[in-house]
XYZ file of C-alpha atoms in Angstrom:
512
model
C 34.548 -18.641 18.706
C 33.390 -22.169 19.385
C 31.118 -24.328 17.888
C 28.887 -24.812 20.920
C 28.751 -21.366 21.662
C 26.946 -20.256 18.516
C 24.978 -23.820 18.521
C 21.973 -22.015 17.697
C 18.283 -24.131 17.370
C 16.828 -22.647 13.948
C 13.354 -22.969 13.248
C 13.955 -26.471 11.937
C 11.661 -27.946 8.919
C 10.123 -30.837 12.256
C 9.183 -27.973 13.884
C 5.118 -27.592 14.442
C 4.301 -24.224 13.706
C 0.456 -25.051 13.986
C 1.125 -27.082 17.497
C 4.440 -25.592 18.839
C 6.098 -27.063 21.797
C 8.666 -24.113 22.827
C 10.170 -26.498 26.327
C 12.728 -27.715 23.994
C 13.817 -24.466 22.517
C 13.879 -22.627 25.802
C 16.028 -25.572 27.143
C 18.308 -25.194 24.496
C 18.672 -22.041 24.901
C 19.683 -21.714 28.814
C 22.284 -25.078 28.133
C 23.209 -22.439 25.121
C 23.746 -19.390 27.564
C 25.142 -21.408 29.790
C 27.883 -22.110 28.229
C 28.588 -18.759 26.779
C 29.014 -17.796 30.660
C 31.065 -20.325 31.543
C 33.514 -19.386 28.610
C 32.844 -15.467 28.576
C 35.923 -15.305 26.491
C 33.890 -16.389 23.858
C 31.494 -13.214 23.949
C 33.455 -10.447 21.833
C 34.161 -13.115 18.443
C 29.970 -14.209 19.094
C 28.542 -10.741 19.036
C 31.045 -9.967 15.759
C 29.012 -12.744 14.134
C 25.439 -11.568 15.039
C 26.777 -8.160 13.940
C 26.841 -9.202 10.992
C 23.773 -11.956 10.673
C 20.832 -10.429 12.292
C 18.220 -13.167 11.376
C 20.305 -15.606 13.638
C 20.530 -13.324 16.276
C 16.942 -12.675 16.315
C 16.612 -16.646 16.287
C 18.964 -17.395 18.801
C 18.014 -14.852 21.514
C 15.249 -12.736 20.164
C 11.526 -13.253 22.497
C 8.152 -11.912 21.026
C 4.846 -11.487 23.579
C 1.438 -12.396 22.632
C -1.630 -12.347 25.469
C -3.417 -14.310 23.242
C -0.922 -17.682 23.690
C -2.577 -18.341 27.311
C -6.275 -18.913 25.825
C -4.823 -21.699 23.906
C -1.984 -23.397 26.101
C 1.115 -21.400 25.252
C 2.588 -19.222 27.050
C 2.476 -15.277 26.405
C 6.603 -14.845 25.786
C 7.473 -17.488 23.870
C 11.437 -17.858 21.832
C 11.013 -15.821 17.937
C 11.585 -18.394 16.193
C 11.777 -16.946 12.052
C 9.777 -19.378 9.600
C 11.406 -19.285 6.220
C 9.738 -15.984 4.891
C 10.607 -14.127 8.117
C 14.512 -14.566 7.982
C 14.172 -13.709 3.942
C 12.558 -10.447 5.139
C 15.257 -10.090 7.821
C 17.850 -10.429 5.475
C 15.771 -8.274 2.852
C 16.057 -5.228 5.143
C 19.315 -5.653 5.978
C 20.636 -5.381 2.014
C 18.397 -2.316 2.176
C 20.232 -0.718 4.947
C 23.431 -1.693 3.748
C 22.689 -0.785 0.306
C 21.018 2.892 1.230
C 18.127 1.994 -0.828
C 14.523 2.635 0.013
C 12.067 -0.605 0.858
C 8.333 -1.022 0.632
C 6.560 -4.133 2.399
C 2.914 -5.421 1.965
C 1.353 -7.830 3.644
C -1.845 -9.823 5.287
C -2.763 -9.568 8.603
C -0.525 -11.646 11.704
C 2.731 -11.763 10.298
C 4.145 -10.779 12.654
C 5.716 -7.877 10.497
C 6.029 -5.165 13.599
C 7.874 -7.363 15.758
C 10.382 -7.778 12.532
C 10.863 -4.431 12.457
C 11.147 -4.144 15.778
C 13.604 -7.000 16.167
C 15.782 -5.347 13.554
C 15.737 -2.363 14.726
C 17.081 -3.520 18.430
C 19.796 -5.557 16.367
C 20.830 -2.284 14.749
C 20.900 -0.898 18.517
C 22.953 -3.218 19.703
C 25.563 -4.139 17.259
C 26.178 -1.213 15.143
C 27.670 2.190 17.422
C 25.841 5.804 16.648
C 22.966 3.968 14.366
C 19.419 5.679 14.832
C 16.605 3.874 13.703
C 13.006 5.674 13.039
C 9.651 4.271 13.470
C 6.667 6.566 12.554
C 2.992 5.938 12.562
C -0.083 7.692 11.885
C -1.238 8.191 15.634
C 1.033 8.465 18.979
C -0.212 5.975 20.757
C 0.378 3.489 17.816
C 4.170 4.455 18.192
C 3.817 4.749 21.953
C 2.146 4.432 24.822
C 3.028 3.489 27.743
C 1.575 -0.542 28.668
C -0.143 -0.685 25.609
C 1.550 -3.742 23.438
C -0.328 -2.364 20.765
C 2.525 0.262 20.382
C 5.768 0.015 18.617
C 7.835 1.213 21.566
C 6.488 -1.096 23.886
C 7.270 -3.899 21.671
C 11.206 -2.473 21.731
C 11.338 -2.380 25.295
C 9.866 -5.680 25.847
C 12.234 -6.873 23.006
C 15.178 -5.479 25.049
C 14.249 -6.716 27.993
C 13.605 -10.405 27.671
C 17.668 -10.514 26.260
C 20.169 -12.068 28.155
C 22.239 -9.558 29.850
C 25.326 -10.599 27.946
C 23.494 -8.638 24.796
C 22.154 -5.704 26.496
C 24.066 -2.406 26.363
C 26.588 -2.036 29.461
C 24.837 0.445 31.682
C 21.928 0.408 30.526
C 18.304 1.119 32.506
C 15.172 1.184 31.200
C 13.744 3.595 33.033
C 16.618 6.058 32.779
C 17.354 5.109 28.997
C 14.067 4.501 27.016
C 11.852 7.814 27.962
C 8.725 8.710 25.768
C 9.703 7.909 22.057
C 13.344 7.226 22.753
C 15.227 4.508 23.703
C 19.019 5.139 23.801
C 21.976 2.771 24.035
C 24.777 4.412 26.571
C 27.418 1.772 25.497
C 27.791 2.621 21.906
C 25.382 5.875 21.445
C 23.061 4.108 19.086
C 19.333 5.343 19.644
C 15.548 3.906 18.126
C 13.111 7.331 17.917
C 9.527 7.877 17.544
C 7.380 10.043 15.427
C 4.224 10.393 14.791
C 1.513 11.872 11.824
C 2.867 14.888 10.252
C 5.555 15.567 12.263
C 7.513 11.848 10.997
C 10.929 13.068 8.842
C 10.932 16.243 10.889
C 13.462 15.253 13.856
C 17.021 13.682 13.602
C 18.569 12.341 10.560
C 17.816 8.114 10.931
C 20.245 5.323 9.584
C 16.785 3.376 9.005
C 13.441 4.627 8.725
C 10.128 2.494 9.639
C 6.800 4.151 8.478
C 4.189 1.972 9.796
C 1.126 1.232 8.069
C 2.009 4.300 5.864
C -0.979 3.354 3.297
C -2.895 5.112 5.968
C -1.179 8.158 6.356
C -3.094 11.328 6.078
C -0.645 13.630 4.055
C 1.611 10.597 2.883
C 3.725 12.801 0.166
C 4.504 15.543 3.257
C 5.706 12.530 5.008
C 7.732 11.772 2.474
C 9.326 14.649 1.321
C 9.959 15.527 4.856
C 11.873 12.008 5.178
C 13.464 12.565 1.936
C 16.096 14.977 3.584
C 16.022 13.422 6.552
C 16.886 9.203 5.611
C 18.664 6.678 3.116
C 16.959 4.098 3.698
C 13.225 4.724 4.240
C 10.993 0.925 4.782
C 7.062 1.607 4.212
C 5.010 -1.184 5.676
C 1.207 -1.443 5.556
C -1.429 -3.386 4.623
C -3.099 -2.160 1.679
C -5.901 1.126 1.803
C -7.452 1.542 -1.683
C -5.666 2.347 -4.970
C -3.986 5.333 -6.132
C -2.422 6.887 -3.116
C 1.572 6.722 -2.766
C 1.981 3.542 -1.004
C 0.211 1.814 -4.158
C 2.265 3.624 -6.353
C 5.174 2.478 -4.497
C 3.944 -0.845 -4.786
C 2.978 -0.932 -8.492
C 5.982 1.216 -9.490
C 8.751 -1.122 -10.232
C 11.395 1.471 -9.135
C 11.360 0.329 -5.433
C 11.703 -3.321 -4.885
C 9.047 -4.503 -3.148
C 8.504 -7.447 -0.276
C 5.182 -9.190 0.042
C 4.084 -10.868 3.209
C 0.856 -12.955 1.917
C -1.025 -15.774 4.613
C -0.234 -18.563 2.354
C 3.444 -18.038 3.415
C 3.034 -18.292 6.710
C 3.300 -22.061 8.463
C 0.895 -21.365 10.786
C -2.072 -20.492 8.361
C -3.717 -23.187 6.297
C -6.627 -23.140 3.966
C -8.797 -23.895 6.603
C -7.900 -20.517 8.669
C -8.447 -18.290 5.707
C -11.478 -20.510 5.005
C -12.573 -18.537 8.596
C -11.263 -15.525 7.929
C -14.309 -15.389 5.223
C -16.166 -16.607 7.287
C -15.872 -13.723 9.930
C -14.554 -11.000 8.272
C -16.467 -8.110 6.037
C -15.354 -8.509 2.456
C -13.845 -5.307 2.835
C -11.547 -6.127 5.910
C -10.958 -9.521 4.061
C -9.492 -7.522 1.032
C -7.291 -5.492 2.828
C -6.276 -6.847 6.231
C -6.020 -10.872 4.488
C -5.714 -10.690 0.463
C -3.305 -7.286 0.144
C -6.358 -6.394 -2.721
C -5.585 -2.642 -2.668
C -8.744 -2.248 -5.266
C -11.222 -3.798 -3.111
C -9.633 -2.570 0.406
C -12.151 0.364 1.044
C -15.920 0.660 1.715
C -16.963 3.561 -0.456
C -14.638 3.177 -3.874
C -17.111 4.100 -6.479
C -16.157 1.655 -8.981
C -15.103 -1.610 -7.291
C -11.853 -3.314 -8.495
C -13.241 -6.270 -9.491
C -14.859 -4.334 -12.529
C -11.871 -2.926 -13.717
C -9.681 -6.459 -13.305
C -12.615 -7.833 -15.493
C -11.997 -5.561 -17.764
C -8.535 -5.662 -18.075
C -8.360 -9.142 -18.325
C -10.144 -9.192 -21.930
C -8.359 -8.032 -25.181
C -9.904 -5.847 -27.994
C -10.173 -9.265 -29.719
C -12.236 -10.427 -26.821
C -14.999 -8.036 -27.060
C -16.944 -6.835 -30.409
C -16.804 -3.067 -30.792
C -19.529 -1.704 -33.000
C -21.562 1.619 -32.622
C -20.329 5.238 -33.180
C -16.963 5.928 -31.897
C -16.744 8.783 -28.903
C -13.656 9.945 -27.631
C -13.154 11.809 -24.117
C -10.411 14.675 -23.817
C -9.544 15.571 -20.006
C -7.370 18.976 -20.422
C -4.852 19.817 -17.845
C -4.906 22.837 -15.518
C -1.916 22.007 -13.313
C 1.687 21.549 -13.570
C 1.774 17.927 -12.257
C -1.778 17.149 -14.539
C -1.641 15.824 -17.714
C -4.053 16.332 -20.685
C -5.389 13.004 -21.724
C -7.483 11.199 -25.041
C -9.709 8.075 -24.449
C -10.799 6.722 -27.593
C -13.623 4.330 -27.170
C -16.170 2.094 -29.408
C -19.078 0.839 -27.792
C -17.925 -1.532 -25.304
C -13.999 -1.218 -26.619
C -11.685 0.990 -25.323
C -9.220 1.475 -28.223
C -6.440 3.526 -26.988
C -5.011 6.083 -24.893
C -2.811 9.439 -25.890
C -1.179 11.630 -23.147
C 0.292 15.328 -23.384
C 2.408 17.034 -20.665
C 2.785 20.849 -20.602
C 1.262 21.982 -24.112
C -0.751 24.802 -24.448
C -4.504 24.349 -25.603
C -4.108 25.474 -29.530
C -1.371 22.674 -29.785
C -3.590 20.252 -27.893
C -6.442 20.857 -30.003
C -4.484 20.797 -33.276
C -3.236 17.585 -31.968
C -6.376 15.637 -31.425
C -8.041 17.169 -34.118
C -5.061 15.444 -36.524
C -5.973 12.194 -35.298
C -9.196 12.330 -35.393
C -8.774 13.112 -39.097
C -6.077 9.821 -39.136
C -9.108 7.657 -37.825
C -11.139 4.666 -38.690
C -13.814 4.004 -38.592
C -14.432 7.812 -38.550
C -15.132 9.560 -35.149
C -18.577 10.536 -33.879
C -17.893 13.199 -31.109
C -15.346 14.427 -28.902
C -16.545 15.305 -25.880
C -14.198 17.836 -23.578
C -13.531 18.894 -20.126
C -14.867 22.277 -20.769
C -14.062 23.873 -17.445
C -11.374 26.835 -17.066
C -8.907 26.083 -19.999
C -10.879 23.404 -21.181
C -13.253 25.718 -22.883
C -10.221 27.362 -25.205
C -10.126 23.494 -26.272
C -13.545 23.313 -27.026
C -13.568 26.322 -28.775
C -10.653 25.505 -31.298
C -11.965 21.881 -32.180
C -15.107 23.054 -32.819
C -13.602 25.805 -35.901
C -11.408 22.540 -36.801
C -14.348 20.268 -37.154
C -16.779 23.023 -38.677
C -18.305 20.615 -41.476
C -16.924 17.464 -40.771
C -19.738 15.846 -39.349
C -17.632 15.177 -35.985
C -19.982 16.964 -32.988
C -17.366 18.376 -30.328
C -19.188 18.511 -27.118
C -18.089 20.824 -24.444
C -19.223 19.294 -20.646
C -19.139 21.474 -17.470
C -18.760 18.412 -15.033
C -19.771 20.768 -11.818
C -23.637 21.208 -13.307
C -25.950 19.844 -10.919
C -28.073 16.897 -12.454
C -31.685 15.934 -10.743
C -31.639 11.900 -11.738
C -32.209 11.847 -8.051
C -28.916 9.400 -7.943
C -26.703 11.910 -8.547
C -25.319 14.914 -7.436
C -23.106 16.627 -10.377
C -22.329 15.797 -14.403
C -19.017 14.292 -12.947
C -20.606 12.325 -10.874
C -23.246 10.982 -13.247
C -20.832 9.997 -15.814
C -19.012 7.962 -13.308
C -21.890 6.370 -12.615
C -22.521 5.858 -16.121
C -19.063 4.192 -16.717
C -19.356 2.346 -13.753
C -22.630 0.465 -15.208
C -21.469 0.135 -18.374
C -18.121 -1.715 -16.520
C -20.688 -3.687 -14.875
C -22.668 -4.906 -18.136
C -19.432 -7.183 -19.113
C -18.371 -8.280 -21.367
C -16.136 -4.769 -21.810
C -12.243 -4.016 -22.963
C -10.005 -1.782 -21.194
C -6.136 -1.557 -21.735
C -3.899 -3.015 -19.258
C -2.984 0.332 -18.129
C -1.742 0.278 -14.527
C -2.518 4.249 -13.965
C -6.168 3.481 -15.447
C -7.019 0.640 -13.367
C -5.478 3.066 -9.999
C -7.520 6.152 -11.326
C -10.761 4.079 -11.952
C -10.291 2.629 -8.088
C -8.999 4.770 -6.456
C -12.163 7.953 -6.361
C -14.359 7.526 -3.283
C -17.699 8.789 -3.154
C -19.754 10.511 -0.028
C -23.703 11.832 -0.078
C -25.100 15.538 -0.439
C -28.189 16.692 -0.343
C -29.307 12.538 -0.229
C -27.220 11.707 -3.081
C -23.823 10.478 -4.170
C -21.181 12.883 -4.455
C -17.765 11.680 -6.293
C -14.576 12.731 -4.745
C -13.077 15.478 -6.258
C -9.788 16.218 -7.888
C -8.721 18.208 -4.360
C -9.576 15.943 -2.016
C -8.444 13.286 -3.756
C -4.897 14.892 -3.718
C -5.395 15.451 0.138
C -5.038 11.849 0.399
C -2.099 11.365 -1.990
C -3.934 10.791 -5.099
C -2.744 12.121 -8.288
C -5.100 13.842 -10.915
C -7.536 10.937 -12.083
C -6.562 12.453 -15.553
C -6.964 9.001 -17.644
C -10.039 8.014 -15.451
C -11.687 11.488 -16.480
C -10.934 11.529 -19.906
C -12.395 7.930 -20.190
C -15.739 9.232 -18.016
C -16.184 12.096 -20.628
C -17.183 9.742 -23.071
C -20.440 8.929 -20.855
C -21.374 12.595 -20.801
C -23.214 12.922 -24.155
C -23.890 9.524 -25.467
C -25.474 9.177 -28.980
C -28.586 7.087 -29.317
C -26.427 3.804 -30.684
C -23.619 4.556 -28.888
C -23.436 1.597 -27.038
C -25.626 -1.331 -25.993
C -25.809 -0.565 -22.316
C -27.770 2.607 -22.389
C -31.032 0.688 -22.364
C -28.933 -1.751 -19.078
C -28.184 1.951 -17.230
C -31.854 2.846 -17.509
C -33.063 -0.407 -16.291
C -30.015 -0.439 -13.689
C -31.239 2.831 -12.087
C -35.029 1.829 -11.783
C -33.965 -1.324 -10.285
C -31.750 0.917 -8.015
């Protein structure tokens, strides 16, 4: 292969990103191609090289549409030309597919991020025989629809068809070869599917797996299981949608390396654009379509993030803990639940304990031993006294029986009439949440805490605020907010000097 047939033009550091001039680049690219057809013998050793470095390809050849280029002098197909972050993203999901290994991508708004995926995916197509590469999205017409460039299908066809010819499939015709959701190579038997909501994971086995904006899927671990069986190398990609649900857990796990698209890396944003994007944008949208802030991405979280980061950010040497000491026990009821102690002073929260799959005389017996082990002494333990929370209660109340320590057994469904809220559960959330508020407070830098504490939305009934509960939280992918709970229970039965806030909450409420 010759040099001046693989004389590419990479996005060079001159380049304008905020002005760009594409005449040169498309220049350079039909001297480019004109060469390569005047020496066609050069094809086969060219395409064994993009075969094998798709970010040049993409570079070289690869066109992206925008309508939006004509309201400000450029045209609407202009040459995709990868800024630095781009081709390390290119070249990220290519060690994924080689590697079989599952990805997870977040990222700010404009990136650019579905045309990526898109590009990729048609270099898979084209270069490597009987690949099939999966994109899934919450709704049909988001995967596609036919002349909407909105959809991820239209962006593959109009991917495929602004190529030369030398790098399209032999044979190939759009209208006979991409139908609804498919788009099918006849040279080398490669295909790029199309799923959509609950039925993504259930059709062929994929070599790669898109799952677009998958923060906002509504049965995310279906999805997943079904995919599971069905692909090695699975790539989620979304913005962020409030804590807690499986795409934050991805993204907060460790166990799935993770690739972050934020503004700041992007050439063609400056200070000055985000400095508009505040400008224009509801906090909200800011937070999750700008900042990837997964705790302040939704409208209704009960307890906004910014509370909990507060919190987190002081130690227990930060923060003076004095009063009585309350802990809160959340007892299991499921298989996947866990039982969970939150031991708190005042404004301190001192430490957490966790048990898995023990039955409620060992849990009891359990607490009750470190409750004897503590100082200063504890106050009252106050317990999730619902279904086999009750045997719980029961058993630390002989246990204490003349050791000053009150066990307190809470029914979190009772309706309350503060005319705030509508149930116990929801009015000791509340509770936490303004004693969060009244800072300076101390919380453990406990990843699952600060999810749990985020993640519950809330909804009105009957004119007042309702807290998610446990089952429709797990409709949405959210996991048992077991150390969020536990933590909450202390709020149910405060002591007159518990804490200094209780006079704050009071004077918080009648302020509204």
């Amino acid at each position: 292969m010759s040099d001046a047939a693989v004389n590419t033009v990479p996005a060079a550091p001159e380049f304008d990103w905020r002005a760009p001039n594409y005449d040169p680049i498309f220049i350079a690219r039909s001297e480019r191609l004109q060469r390569i057809r005047d020496n066609p013998s050069q094809l086969p050793a060219l395409k064994a090289f993009y075969a094998e470095n798709p970010a040049k390809f993409i570079t070289d050849w690869g066109a992206t549409f925008d309508p939006r280029g004509p309201e400000v002098g450029l045209p609407a197909t202009v040459p995709f030309l990868l800024f630095p972050r781009q081709v390390e993203f290119i070249e990220y999901l290519h060690r994924k597919w080689k590697s079989r290994e599952d990805g997870l991508t977040e990222k700010s708004r404009d990136m650019g991020v579905s045309w990526l995926c898109v590009a990729f995916g048609v270099w898979m197509w084209t270069f490597h025989p009987g690949t099939v590469i999966g994109f899934g999205s919450r709704k049909e017409e988001y995967v596609d629809h036919i002349g909407d460039p909105k959809s991820l299908f239209w962006k593959v066809r109009k991917f495929i068809e602004l190529l030369p010819k030398e790098f399209k499939p032999r044979g190939y015709v759009q209208r006979v070869h991409s139908p609804f959701m498919r788009v099918l190579n006849p040279e080398n038997n490669s295909s790029i599917i199309g799923e959509a909501g609950d039925n993504i994971g259930r059709g062929a086995r994929t070599s790669i797996y898109f799952k677009d904006e998958s923060a906002f899927y509504d049965r995310p671990e279906l999805i997943d299981a079904a995919l599971s069986q069905t692909s090695n190398c699975k790539i989620d990609v979304s913005t962020p949608n409030g804590a807690g649900n499986p795409f934050y857990r991805k993204a907060m796990g460790g166990s799935i390396e993770k690739f972050t698209f934020h503004w700041e890396q992007d050439p063609r944003k400056d200070r000055a654009w985000y400095e508009k994007q505040k400008r224009d944008l509801d906090p909200v949208v800011l937070a999750q379509e700008i900042d990837i802030n997964y705790e302040a991405s939704v409208t209704n979280a009960f307890i906004p993030g910014e509370f909990v980061t507060d919190a987190m950010s002081k130690g227990p040497a930060d923060v003076e803990a004095h009063g009585p000491v309350i802990w809160g026990l959340d007892v299991a009821r499921f298989g996947d639940d866990v039982s969970v102690l939150v031991r708190r002073r005042g404004r301190v929260v001192q430490g957490i304990e966790r048990w898995k799959k023990v039955d409620t005389q060992f849990l009891a017996q359990a607490v009750w031993e470190k409750a004897n082990e503590a100082f200063p002494k504890v106050d009252q333990i106050a317990v999730d006294d619902i279904g086999v929370g009750g045997g719980v209660t029961d058993r630390l109340k002989e246990l204490a029986r003349g050791s000053g320590v009150s066990i307190e057994g809470v029914n979190a469904a009772v309706r309350v009439s503060d005319g705030r809220n509508y149930n116990t559960r929801t009015k000791m959330w509340d509770d936490m949440k303004a004693w969060l508020e009244d800072a300076p407070v101390s919380l453990p830098k406990d990843n699952v805490l600060k999810a749990e504490l985020t993640a519950l939305r809330y909804s009105f009934k009957g004119g007042v605020r309702l807290l998610e509960s446990k089952d429709d939280a797990k409709k949405r992918g959210i996991k048992s907010p077991d150390v969020a709970d536990a933590l909450a229970l202390t709020f149910a039965r405060p002591m007159i000097a518990a804490y200094k806030p209780v006079k704050f909450i009071s004077e918080f409420r009648r302020r509204g």
